[in-house]
Short mmCIF file of C-alpha atoms and ligand atoms in Angstrom, two decimals:
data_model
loop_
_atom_site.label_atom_id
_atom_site.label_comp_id
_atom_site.label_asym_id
_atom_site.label_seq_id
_atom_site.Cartn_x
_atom_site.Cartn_y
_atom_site.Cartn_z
CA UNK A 1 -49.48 -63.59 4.33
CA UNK A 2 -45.96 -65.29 4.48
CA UNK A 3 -42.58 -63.91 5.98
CA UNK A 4 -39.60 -65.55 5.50
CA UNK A 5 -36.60 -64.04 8.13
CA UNK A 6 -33.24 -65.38 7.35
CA UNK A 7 -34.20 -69.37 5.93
CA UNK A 8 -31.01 -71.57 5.66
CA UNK A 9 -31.03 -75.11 4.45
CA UNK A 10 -28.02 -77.69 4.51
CA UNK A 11 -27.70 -80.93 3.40
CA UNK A 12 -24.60 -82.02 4.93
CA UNK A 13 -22.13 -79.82 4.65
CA UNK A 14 -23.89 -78.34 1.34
CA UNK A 15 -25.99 -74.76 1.94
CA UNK A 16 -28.33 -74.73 -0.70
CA UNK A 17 -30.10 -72.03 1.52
CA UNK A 18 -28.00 -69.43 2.52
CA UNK A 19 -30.45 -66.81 4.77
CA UNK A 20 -33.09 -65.68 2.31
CA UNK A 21 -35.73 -63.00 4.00
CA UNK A 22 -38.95 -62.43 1.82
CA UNK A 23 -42.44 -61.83 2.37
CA UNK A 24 -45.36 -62.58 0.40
CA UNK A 25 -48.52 -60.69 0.52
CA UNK A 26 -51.88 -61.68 0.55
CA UNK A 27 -53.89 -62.21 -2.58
CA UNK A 28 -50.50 -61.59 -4.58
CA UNK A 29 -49.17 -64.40 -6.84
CA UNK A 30 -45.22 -64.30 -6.44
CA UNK A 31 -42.95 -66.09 -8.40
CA UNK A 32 -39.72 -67.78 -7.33
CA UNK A 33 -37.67 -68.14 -10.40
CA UNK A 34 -33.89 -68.93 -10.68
CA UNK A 35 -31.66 -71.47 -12.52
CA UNK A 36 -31.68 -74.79 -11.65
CA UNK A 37 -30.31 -76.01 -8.28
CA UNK A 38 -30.84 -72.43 -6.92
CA UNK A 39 -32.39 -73.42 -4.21
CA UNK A 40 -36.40 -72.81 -5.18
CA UNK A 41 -37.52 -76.30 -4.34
CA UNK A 42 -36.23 -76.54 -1.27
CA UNK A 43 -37.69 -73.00 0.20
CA UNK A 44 -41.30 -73.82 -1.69
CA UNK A 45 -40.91 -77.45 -0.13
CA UNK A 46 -40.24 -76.13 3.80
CA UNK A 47 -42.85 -73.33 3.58
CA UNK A 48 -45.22 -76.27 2.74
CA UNK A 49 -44.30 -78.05 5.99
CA UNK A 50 -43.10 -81.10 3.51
CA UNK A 51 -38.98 -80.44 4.64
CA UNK A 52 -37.14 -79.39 7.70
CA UNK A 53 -35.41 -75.79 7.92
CA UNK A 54 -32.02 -75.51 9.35
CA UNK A 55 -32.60 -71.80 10.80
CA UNK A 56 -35.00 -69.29 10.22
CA UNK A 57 -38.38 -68.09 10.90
CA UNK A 58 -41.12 -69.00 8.81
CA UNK A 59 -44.50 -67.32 9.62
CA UNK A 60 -47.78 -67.75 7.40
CA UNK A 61 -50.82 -66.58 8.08
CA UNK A 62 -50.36 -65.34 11.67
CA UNK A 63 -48.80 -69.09 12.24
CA UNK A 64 -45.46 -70.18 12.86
CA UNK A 65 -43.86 -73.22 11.10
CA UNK A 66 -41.88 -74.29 13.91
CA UNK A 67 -44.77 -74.18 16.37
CA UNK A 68 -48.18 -74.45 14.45
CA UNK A 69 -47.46 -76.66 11.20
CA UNK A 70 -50.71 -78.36 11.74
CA UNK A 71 -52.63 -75.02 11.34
CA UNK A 72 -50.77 -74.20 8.40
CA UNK A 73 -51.30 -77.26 6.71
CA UNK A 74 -54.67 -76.89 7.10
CA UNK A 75 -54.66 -73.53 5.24
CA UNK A 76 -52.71 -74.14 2.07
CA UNK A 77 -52.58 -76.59 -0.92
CA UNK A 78 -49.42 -78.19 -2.56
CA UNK A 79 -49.18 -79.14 -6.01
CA UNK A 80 -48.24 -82.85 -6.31
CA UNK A 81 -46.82 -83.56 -9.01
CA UNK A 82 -49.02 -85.49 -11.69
CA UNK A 83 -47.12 -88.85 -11.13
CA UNK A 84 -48.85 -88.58 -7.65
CA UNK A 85 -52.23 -89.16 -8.49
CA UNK A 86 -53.44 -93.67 -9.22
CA UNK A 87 -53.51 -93.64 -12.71
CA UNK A 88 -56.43 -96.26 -13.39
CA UNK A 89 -59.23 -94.29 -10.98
CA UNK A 90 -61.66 -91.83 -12.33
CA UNK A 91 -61.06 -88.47 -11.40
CA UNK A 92 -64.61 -88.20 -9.45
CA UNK A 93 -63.23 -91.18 -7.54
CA UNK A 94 -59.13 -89.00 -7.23
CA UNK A 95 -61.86 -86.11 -5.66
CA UNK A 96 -63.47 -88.57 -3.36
CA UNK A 97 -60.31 -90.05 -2.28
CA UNK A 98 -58.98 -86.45 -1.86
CA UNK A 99 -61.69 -85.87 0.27
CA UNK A 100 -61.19 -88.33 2.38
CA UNK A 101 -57.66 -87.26 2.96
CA UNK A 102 -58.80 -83.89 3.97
CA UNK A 103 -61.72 -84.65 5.92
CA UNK A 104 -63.73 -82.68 3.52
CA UNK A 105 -67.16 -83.31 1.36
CA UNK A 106 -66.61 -81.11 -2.03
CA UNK A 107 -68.58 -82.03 -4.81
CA UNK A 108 -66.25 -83.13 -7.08
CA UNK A 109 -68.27 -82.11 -9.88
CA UNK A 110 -68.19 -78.62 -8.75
CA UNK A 111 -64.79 -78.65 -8.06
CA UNK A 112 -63.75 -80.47 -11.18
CA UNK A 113 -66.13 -77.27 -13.16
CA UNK A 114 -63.43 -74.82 -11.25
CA UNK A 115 -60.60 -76.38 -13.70
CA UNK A 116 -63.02 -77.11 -16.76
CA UNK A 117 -62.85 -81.03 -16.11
CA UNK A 118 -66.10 -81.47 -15.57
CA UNK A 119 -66.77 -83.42 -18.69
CA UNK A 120 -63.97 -85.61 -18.18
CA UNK A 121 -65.44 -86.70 -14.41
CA UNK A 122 -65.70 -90.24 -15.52
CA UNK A 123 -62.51 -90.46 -17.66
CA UNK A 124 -59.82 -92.41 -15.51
CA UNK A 125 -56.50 -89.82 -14.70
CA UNK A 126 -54.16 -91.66 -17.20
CA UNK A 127 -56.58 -90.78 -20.37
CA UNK A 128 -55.79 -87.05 -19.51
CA UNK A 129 -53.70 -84.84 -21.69
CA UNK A 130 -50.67 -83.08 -20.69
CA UNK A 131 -52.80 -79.92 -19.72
CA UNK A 132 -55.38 -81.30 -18.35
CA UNK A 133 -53.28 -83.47 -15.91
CA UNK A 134 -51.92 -80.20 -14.81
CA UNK A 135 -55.54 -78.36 -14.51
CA UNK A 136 -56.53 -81.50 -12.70
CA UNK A 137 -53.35 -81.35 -10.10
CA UNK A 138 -54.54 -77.43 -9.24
CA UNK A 139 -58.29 -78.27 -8.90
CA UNK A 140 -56.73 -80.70 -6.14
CA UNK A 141 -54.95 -77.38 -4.03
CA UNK A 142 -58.09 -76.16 -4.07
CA UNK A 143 -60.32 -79.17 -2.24
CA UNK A 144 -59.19 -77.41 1.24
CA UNK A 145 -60.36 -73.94 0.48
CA UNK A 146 -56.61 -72.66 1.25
CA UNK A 147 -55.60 -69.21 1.89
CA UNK A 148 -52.48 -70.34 -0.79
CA UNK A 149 -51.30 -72.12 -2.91
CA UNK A 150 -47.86 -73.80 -4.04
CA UNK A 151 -47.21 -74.34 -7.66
CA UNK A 152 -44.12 -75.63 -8.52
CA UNK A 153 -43.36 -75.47 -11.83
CA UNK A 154 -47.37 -75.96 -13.00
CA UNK A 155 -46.65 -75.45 -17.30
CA UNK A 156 -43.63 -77.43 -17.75
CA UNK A 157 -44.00 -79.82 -20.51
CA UNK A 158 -47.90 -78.02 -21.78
CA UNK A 159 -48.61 -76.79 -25.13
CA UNK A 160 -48.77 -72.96 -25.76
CA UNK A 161 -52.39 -73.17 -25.93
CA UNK A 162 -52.62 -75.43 -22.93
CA UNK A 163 -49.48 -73.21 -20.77
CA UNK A 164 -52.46 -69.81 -21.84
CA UNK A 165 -54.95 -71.78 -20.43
CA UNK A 166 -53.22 -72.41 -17.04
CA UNK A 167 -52.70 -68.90 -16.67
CA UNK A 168 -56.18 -67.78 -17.19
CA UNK A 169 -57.13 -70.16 -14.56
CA UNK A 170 -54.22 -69.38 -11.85
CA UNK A 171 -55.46 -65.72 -12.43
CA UNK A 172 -58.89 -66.51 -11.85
CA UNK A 173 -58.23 -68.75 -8.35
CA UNK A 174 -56.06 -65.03 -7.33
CA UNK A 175 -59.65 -63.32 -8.12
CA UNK A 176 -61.20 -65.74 -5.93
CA UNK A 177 -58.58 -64.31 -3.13
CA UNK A 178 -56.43 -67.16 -2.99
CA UNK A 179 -52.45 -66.38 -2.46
CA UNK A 180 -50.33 -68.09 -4.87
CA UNK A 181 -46.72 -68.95 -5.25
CA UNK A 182 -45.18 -70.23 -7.93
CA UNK A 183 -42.36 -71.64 -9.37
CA UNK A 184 -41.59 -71.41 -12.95
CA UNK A 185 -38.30 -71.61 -15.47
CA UNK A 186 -40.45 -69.65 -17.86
CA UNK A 187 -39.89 -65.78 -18.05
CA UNK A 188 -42.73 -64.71 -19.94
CA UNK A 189 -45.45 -66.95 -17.75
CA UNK A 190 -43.51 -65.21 -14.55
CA UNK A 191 -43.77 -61.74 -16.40
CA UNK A 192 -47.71 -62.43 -17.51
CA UNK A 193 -48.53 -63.54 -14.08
CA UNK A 194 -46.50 -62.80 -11.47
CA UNK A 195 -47.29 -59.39 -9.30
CA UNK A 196 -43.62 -59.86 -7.84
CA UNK A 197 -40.82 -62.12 -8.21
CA UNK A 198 -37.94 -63.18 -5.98
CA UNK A 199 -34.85 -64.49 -8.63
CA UNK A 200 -32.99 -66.91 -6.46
CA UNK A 201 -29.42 -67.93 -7.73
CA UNK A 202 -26.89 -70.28 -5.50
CA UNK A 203 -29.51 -70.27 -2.65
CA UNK A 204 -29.41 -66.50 -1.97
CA UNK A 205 -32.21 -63.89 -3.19
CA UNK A 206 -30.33 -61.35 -5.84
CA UNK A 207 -33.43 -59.55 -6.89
CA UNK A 208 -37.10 -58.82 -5.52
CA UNK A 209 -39.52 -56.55 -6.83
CA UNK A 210 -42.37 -56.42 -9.55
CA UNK A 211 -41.20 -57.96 -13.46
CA UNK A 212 -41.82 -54.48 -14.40
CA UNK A 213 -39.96 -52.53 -12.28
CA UNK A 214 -36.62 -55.51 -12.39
CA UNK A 215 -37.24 -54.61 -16.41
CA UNK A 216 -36.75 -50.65 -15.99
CA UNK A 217 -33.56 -51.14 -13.55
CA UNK A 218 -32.17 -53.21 -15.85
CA UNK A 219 -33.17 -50.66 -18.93
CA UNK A 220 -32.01 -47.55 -16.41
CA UNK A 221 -28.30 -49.20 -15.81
CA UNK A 222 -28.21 -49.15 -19.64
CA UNK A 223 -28.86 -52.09 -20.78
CA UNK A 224 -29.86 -52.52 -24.82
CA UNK A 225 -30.76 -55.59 -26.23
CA UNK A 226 -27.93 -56.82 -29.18
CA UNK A 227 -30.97 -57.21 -32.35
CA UNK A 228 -33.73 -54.66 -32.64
CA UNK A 229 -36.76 -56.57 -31.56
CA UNK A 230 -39.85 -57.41 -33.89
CA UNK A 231 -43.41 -56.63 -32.60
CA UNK A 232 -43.94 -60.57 -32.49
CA UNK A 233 -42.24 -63.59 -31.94
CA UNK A 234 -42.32 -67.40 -33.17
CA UNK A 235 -44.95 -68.17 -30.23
CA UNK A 236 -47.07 -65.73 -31.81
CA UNK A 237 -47.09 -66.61 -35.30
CA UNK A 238 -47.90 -70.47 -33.80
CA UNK A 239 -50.91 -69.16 -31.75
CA UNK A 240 -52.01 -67.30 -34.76
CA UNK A 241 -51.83 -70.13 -36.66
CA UNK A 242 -52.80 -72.92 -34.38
CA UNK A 243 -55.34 -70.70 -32.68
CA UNK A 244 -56.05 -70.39 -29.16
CA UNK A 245 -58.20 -73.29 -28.66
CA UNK A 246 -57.96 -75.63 -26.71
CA UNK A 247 -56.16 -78.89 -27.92
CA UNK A 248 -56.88 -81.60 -25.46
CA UNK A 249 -54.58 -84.87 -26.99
P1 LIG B 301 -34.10 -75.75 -7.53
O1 LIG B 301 -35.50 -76.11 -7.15
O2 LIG B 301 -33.88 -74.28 -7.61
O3 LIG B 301 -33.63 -76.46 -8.76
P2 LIG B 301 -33.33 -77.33 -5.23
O4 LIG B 301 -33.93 -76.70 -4.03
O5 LIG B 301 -34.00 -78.55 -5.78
O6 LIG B 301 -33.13 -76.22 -6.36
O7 LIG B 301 -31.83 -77.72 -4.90
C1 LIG B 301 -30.88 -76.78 -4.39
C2 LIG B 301 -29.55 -77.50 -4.20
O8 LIG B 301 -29.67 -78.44 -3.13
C3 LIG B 301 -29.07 -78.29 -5.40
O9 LIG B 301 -27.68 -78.17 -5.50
C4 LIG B 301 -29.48 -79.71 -5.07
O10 LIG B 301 -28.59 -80.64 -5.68
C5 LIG B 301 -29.35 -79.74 -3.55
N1 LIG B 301 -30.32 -80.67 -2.93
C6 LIG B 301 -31.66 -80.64 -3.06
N2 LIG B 301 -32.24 -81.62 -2.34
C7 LIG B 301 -31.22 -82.32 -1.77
C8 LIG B 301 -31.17 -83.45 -0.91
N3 LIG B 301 -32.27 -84.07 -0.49
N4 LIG B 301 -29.94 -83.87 -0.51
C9 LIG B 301 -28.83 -83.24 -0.92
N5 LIG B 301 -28.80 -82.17 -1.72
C10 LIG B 301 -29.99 -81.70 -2.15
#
């Protein structure tokens, strides 16, 4: 669904991009992950047409960045992020104005139902929670019908309950056939989700596979963890407690 051949990126004299090759493959949701400043942002925000390569190929779908971008914006949807969207307007009226944008005529109710907002379709964006901001920012990928989508970060900030939630629902748009790529700084979301991940670090690619099989290298080169691990953690006694509901405020 997406190759990557050999990206660079400079900003001046800095590389932040320093020839990464990877492909993704359709229906797959693939994780970017890396520290900060490795150079994640910057790949997501060229494959989404939103920043100019240096060098490198780029190919998605069967179109090339350099000499299609209008075709490939027409087949994927980018995250903004949640300070994007007019904080006073309704989210039936952030669909409609959505719609306008992309020539399109989705029901917002029906799209707003995809993301479990459809109660809220009068409530104006700013009255949102944390979560629901988020579920409300993915509904919007999804007002195109892409072939993809770009998540950048998508959890960051959420509630346990709320960050389960997400998951469920980025699993479910994958079911409906829809590519996704995501960025995260979370290693259990990329581990729960993620069919493959590519861990960046200094703008190059050090590792690419499945979390599972990255997991049994590591264990295979003999690696041991220092304290004998209990059969939960903190997160877990929380959820137990707290439940799994949904907290909305
Ligand atoms: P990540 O998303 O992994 O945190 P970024 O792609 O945002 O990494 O940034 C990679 C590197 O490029 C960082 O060192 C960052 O400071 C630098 N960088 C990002 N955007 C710009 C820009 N517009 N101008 C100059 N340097 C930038």
């Amino acid at each position: 669904m997406i190759k990557v051949t050999d990206l660079k990126k400079s900003y001046g004299n800095f590389e932040a991009v320093k020839g990464i090759s990877f492909n993704v493959k359709e229906g797959e949701i693939f994780g970017l992950l890396g520290p900060n400043g490795a150079g994640k942002s910057t790949t997501l925000e060229i494959m989404e047409t939103l920043r100019f390569k240096t060098s490198g190929t780029i190919n998605i779908a069967g179109f090339d960045l350099d000499k299609q971008p209008d075709e490939i914006k027409k087949i994927i949807g980018v995250q903004l992020q949640t300070s994007g969207f007019y904080p006073g307007l309704k989210l039936i009226e952030l669909v409609e104005l959505f719609n306008g944008l992309y020539n399109r005529k989705v029901d917002p109710i029906e799209l707003l139902a995809k993301v479990n907002l459809e109660d809220k379709a009068k409530a104006i964006y700013k009255s949102l929670s944390g979560g629901q901001k988020q579920r409300f920012s993915i509904a919007t990928t999804l007002i195109n019908d892409p072939k993809i989508i770009f998540l950048d970060e998508p959890t960051t900030g959420l509630d346990p309950q709320a960050r389960r939630n997400l998951w469920d629902l980025i699993k479910n748009i994958r079911e409906q056939g829809t590519t996704v790529i995501i960025t995260t700084h979370y290693m259990d979301e990329a581990e729960y989700l993620c069919d493959r991940v590519a861990i960046m670090d200094a703008g190059k690619i050090i590792a690419l596979d499945c979390p599972d099989q990255l997991i049994d290298q590591l264990l295979a080169a003999g690696f041991e963890k220092k304290k004998e691990t209990k059969g939960a953690n903190l997160e877990d006694v929380f959820i137990q407690l707290t439940g799994h509901t949904l907290r909305e405020d």
